[in-house]
Amino acid sequence: MVKRDHVLFIVENNTVPFDRRVWAEARAAREFGYDVSVICPHDRIRKATGDLIDGIRIFRHPRAVEGLAKRTTFLEYLNAFFWELLLSVRIFLDRPFSVIHSANPPDHVFLIAWAFRPAGVKFVFDHHDLTPEAYVAKYGSKGLVYRILLWMERMSFRRADLVISTNESYRKTAVERGGKGEREVFVVRNGPDLSAFPDRPPDPALRAGFRYLIGYVGIIGAQEGLENLLEAANYLVNRKQRKDIKFAVIGTGPRLKSLVRDARAMGLGRYCQFFGWVPDSRMHEILASADVCINPEFRNPFTDKSTMIKIMEYMSFWKPIVQFYTTESDFTAGEAAISIKNNDITEFAEAILALLEDPERRQRMGRFGRERIEKLLNWQVQKQYLKAAYDQILAGPRP
């Protein structure tokens, strides 16, 4: 019997299977014929150190503190590094792995990969976020921490035997800022698995008597632009006196409570419903019921180069989108979105209003987005690029 290669995934900023990209990649690697293990933090539901799902071994470690400020973020990452190193040694002694597949942020796993380099272990740097740019977008400053993050990113690229980028902008960063060769970087986009997005009829109860429903899904954090969502809602409801529009906000995060409080203070409590975290089935019902979906993040050096998963989720449900223009979101959505190029919230709100009053255009945009997902961006297409990456880094006869 031919011994199968073993791939170890390490992810810090989310757990699996809730980290959809990492879980999709891990399941694909299993499908390609590899043994697969995952190290990740535990969550409120699963706190056991060991678990087995779909033949994939999952090793969860404690998350001592969740980083909301600079100091607690450092403690979170230090705690994660300790457990990731400890668990990787334990896993290697039990079943040696051939590849460490690291999903950032943060960018510290190169240290663990270097420790296993003498054993011939390859390192795949799965570049999810531009960590230095994300830091500036969150805290608004460049200083010592920013320079450290640039160094960590550079070391991750240097140690990587292969880089997986989520889009062409990240691929360009790996080549130009990371010094990687063209053949060392593969683009694997965050394509949705359409089998997980079943057709659902709209739920009229979600409208609660409102004529129109605007949908948003995502993390409720400092850099996701939710204050822009409230400003747009304030313009439509209070300035334009459109009392027939409701906003459905799906997701949780460190700013959820303050966002709810701000909405009430602006007189929007009746017009903005915050669902928090919901199961996928409920999220699908809400998105299926929306007339328009939005991405309220301003364009900045981070968002301009990043692909937002929510855009493709909206497209999967045939929804027209209003967003602020960024290079990658515009590429992803194409004619499925109206992209506002100057970070103008009034223009953003007016674009929402124009779409609500043009059902034929909404239908046309939604159809374009769904067809783009089906033909190019869905996971069944994208995972073939992941397979090509593994075939290159583990060249040789496959079992």
XYZ file of C-alpha atoms in Angstrom:
399
model
C 0.000 0.000 0.000
C 1.343 3.452 -0.973
C 1.692 5.796 1.985
C -0.324 8.979 1.529
C 1.120 12.436 2.053
C -0.126 14.214 5.151
C -1.088 17.922 5.019
C -1.314 19.985 8.217
C -3.447 23.130 8.045
C -2.831 25.851 10.646
C -5.377 28.667 11.040
C -5.574 31.125 13.940
C -8.216 33.753 13.284
C -11.153 31.337 13.053
C -12.117 27.788 13.837
C -13.179 25.060 11.448
C -15.528 24.198 9.940
C -16.707 27.819 10.382
C -13.709 29.194 8.458
C -15.235 28.402 5.092
C -12.153 28.833 2.924
C -9.868 26.740 5.116
C -12.501 24.051 5.538
C -13.161 23.928 1.784
C -9.414 23.606 1.140
C -9.016 20.912 3.800
C -11.903 18.897 2.365
C -10.488 19.320 -1.136
C -7.061 18.097 0.013
C -8.762 15.052 1.511
C -10.596 14.553 -1.798
C -7.255 14.750 -3.655
C -6.040 11.753 -1.655
C -4.084 13.296 1.224
C -4.356 12.718 4.937
C -5.422 16.011 6.490
C -5.141 17.513 9.964
C -6.096 21.011 11.126
C -4.903 23.118 14.061
C -7.261 25.951 14.976
C -8.677 27.757 18.030
C -11.715 26.335 19.755
C -15.096 28.040 19.741
C -17.992 28.204 22.168
C -19.485 24.992 20.788
C -16.462 22.744 20.273
C -13.779 23.053 22.941
C -12.319 19.558 22.738
C -8.675 19.317 21.683
C -9.414 16.532 19.226
C -12.216 16.027 16.737
C -12.871 14.117 13.505
C -15.118 15.543 10.779
C -15.328 14.131 7.242
C -12.159 12.120 7.853
C -10.196 15.257 8.826
C -8.539 15.362 12.245
C -9.065 18.693 14.013
C -6.954 19.811 16.948
C -8.423 22.807 18.754
C -6.471 24.871 21.234
C -7.620 27.370 23.888
C -8.088 30.983 22.877
C -7.073 32.799 26.050
C -8.212 36.225 24.866
C -9.700 37.578 21.655
C -7.703 40.504 20.343
C -9.801 43.654 20.111
C -6.987 46.100 20.915
C -3.280 46.104 20.082
C -2.190 44.617 23.413
C -4.802 41.858 23.506
C -4.121 41.030 19.846
C -0.462 40.404 20.725
C -1.490 38.142 23.622
C -3.934 36.270 21.380
C -1.248 35.587 18.783
C 1.373 34.623 21.373
C -1.066 32.126 22.888
C -1.873 30.750 19.430
C 1.812 30.343 18.534
C 2.472 28.363 21.728
C -0.369 25.921 21.073
C 0.297 25.648 17.340
C 3.927 24.698 17.957
C 3.026 22.234 20.711
C 0.276 20.562 18.704
C 2.302 20.420 15.483
C 5.086 18.548 17.287
C 2.533 16.169 18.793
C 0.908 15.547 15.401
C 4.254 15.053 13.645
C 5.396 12.463 16.179
C 2.160 10.543 15.688
C 1.897 10.902 11.896
C 4.638 12.911 10.110
C 3.258 15.516 7.702
C 4.731 16.526 4.362
C 3.221 20.014 4.133
C 2.271 22.809 6.499
C -0.511 24.843 4.893
C -0.767 28.119 6.809
C -3.741 30.473 6.498
C -3.069 34.039 7.590
C -3.597 36.318 9.503
C -1.406 36.401 11.520
C 1.842 35.755 9.631
C 3.796 33.918 12.331
C 3.533 30.303 11.161
C 6.743 30.653 9.119
C 8.558 30.163 12.457
C 6.923 26.759 12.902
C 7.577 25.885 9.259
C 11.282 26.688 9.680
C 11.443 24.363 12.700
C 10.230 21.477 10.511
C 12.327 22.339 7.475
C 15.164 19.915 8.417
C 12.571 17.132 8.262
C 11.791 18.032 4.646
C 8.395 19.561 5.399
C 7.163 21.951 2.695
C 5.467 25.255 3.559
C 2.413 26.651 1.751
C 1.595 30.255 2.656
C -2.122 30.729 1.982
C -2.286 34.514 1.780
C -5.792 35.525 2.921
C -5.152 39.081 4.132
C -2.658 41.867 3.564
C -1.874 42.024 7.268
C 0.114 45.308 7.223
C -2.615 47.094 5.253
C -5.321 45.551 7.462
C -3.513 46.941 10.521
C -3.500 50.455 9.051
C -7.180 50.155 8.060
C -8.053 49.119 11.622
C -5.823 51.452 13.653
C -5.069 54.237 11.185
C -1.327 54.486 11.782
C 2.032 53.229 10.566
C 4.736 52.671 13.145
C 6.778 49.938 14.766
C 3.952 47.378 14.656
C 3.379 48.057 10.961
C 7.086 47.521 10.213
C 7.069 44.283 12.228
C 4.057 43.053 10.236
C 5.828 43.840 6.969
C 8.846 41.853 8.190
C 6.668 38.887 9.199
C 4.968 38.935 5.803
C 8.373 39.058 4.071
C 9.630 36.104 6.148
C 6.468 34.136 5.328
C 7.045 34.681 1.617
C 10.741 33.811 1.954
C 10.092 30.532 3.807
C 7.182 29.530 1.562
C 7.834 26.811 -0.981
C 4.591 27.895 -2.615
C 2.161 30.802 -2.157
C -1.588 30.618 -2.662
C -3.164 34.025 -3.343
C -6.868 34.809 -3.202
C -6.735 37.107 -6.242
C -4.437 38.755 -8.782
C -3.686 41.736 -6.520
C -2.384 39.411 -3.805
C -0.441 37.469 -6.418
C 1.208 40.713 -7.495
C 2.106 41.423 -3.859
C 3.717 37.985 -3.519
C 5.834 38.598 -6.627
C 6.726 42.263 -6.150
C 6.837 42.635 -2.351
C 7.556 39.027 -1.472
C 10.104 38.270 -4.184
C 8.407 35.043 -5.291
C 8.769 33.660 -8.797
C 5.782 33.569 -11.122
C 5.581 29.765 -10.936
C 5.656 29.816 -7.132
C 2.305 31.613 -6.805
C -1.145 30.141 -7.524
C -4.415 32.098 -7.475
C -7.223 30.190 -5.745
C -10.247 32.425 -5.250
C -12.787 32.204 -2.417
C -15.349 30.599 -4.664
C -18.637 29.562 -3.060
C -19.722 25.942 -3.209
C -23.076 26.236 -4.949
C -24.189 22.890 -3.527
C -24.258 24.651 -0.132
C -26.501 27.445 -1.478
C -29.847 25.766 -2.174
C -32.631 27.699 -3.857
C -34.923 29.126 -1.192
C -38.146 31.074 -1.625
C -38.292 34.551 -0.055
C -39.699 34.739 3.479
C -42.339 37.521 3.510
C -42.256 37.639 7.318
C -38.748 39.112 7.181
C -40.115 42.315 5.663
C -42.365 42.929 8.676
C -44.583 45.173 6.569
C -41.751 46.976 4.740
C -41.807 47.099 0.953
C -38.056 46.681 0.400
C -35.336 44.674 2.165
C -31.613 45.498 1.993
C -29.223 42.667 2.949
C -25.759 42.718 4.524
C -23.693 39.789 5.778
C -20.238 39.934 7.329
C -18.137 40.567 10.410
C -19.264 43.479 12.582
C -15.827 44.966 13.208
C -13.897 48.214 13.091
C -12.890 47.991 9.433
C -16.006 46.616 7.749
C -17.682 49.979 7.135
C -20.843 49.394 9.167
C -20.918 53.081 10.124
C -21.348 53.727 6.391
C -24.332 51.381 6.377
C -25.947 53.428 9.146
C -25.175 56.696 7.361
C -26.794 55.357 4.177
C -29.816 54.161 6.141
C -30.053 57.552 7.873
C -30.001 59.325 4.506
C -32.739 57.129 3.052
C -35.002 56.928 6.099
C -34.603 60.343 7.734
C -33.559 62.654 4.892
C -35.431 61.066 1.973
C -38.289 59.974 4.242
C -38.320 56.470 2.793
C -40.147 54.640 5.538
C -40.656 51.566 3.357
C -37.045 50.291 3.479
C -35.635 47.844 6.017
C -31.987 46.816 6.505
C -31.206 43.227 7.527
C -27.713 42.950 9.045
C -26.328 39.420 9.488
C -23.152 38.777 11.458
C -21.458 39.308 14.759
C -18.240 40.860 15.979
C -16.716 43.273 18.476
C -18.733 46.295 17.279
C -22.189 44.714 17.217
C -23.439 46.197 20.506
C -22.195 49.698 19.726
C -23.694 49.493 16.230
C -27.121 48.600 17.644
C -26.796 51.476 20.100
C -25.829 53.927 17.336
C -28.743 52.822 15.159
C -31.199 53.543 17.980
C -29.610 56.934 18.646
C -30.085 57.830 14.965
C -33.758 56.835 15.064
C -33.125 53.736 12.946
C -34.045 51.056 15.472
C -37.205 50.130 13.571
C -35.484 50.137 10.189
C -32.330 48.116 10.988
C -32.652 44.550 12.231
C -29.455 43.020 13.598
C -29.626 39.239 13.460
C -26.168 38.528 14.929
C -24.791 35.111 14.094
C -27.329 32.841 12.411
C -27.092 29.300 10.994
C -26.393 29.051 7.274
C -29.980 28.026 6.561
C -31.273 31.233 8.153
C -28.682 33.366 6.373
C -29.792 31.825 3.083
C -33.431 32.680 3.835
C -32.541 36.306 4.538
C -30.381 36.724 1.430
C -33.031 35.044 -0.729
C -35.559 37.589 0.589
C -33.421 40.701 -0.009
C -34.064 43.026 -2.943
C -30.533 44.488 -2.929
C -27.357 43.520 -1.057
C -24.611 45.940 -0.049
C -20.929 46.131 0.802
C -20.381 49.417 2.711
C -16.583 49.275 3.080
C -14.748 52.327 1.775
C -11.911 51.875 -0.669
C -8.499 51.931 1.042
C -5.153 50.147 0.441
C -6.509 47.019 2.163
C -9.993 46.754 0.679
C -8.805 47.758 -2.794
C -6.701 44.601 -3.105
C -8.912 42.208 -1.135
C -11.739 39.970 -2.319
C -14.735 40.031 0.018
C -16.472 36.671 0.306
C -19.818 38.384 0.895
C -19.815 39.667 -2.704
C -19.802 36.143 -4.122
C -22.394 35.011 -1.591
C -24.710 37.781 -2.783
C -24.087 36.778 -6.397
C -24.869 33.145 -5.585
C -28.361 34.257 -4.540
C -28.947 36.225 -7.746
C -28.749 39.561 -5.901
C -27.770 42.952 -7.349
C -25.101 44.712 -5.295
C -24.209 48.265 -4.336
C -20.605 48.713 -3.204
C -17.808 51.244 -3.078
C -15.407 50.697 -5.940
C -12.323 48.567 -5.272
C -10.139 46.852 -7.833
C -10.960 43.308 -6.737
C -14.625 43.728 -5.834
C -15.230 45.343 -9.209
C -13.491 42.419 -10.939
C -15.479 39.900 -8.886
C -18.940 41.380 -9.369
C -18.629 43.049 -12.754
C -22.076 44.007 -14.033
C -23.725 42.471 -10.963
C -22.795 45.574 -8.942
C -23.030 49.340 -8.973
C -19.603 50.503 -7.789
C -19.329 53.995 -6.281
C -15.871 55.335 -7.104
C -15.436 58.256 -4.716
C -16.420 56.884 -1.276
C -19.501 59.139 -1.391
C -22.172 57.860 1.017
C -24.925 59.986 -0.523
C -24.186 58.547 -3.962
C -24.088 55.084 -2.395
C -27.548 55.570 -0.853
C -28.965 57.032 -4.057
C -27.688 53.982 -5.984
C -29.589 51.732 -3.562
C -32.728 53.786 -4.135
C -32.332 53.695 -7.915
C -32.061 49.895 -7.865
C -35.072 49.481 -5.617
C -37.150 51.428 -8.120
C -35.893 49.448 -11.147
C -36.913 45.772 -10.775
C -35.884 44.874 -14.333
C -32.343 46.127 -13.731
C -32.184 44.225 -10.428
C -33.173 41.038 -12.214
C -30.634 41.585 -14.991
C -27.784 42.273 -12.556
C -28.696 39.295 -10.383
C -28.715 36.969 -13.371
C -25.301 38.206 -14.518
C -23.826 37.616 -11.053
C -25.186 34.102 -10.728
C -23.918 33.126 -14.177
C -20.474 34.505 -13.333
C -20.365 32.342 -10.205
C -21.497 29.253 -12.113
C -18.988 29.635 -14.955
C -15.870 31.015 -13.275
C -15.890 31.701 -9.544
C -17.502 28.681 -7.892
C -15.432 26.343 -5.742
C -15.655 23.371 -8.096
C -13.661 25.431 -10.605
C -11.315 27.082 -8.112
C -10.280 23.906 -6.299
C -8.676 22.626 -9.489
C -6.092 25.406 -9.092
C -5.522 24.191 -5.534
C -4.945 20.689 -6.890
C -2.405 22.043 -9.380
C -0.584 23.763 -6.513
C -0.379 20.551 -4.489
C 0.680 18.572 -7.527
C 3.573 20.984 -7.988
C 4.768 21.067 -4.389
C 4.394 17.314 -3.930
C 5.625 16.258 -7.360
C 5.720 12.530 -7.838
C 3.334 9.597 -8.181
C 0.044 10.073 -6.362
C -1.548 7.185 -4.504
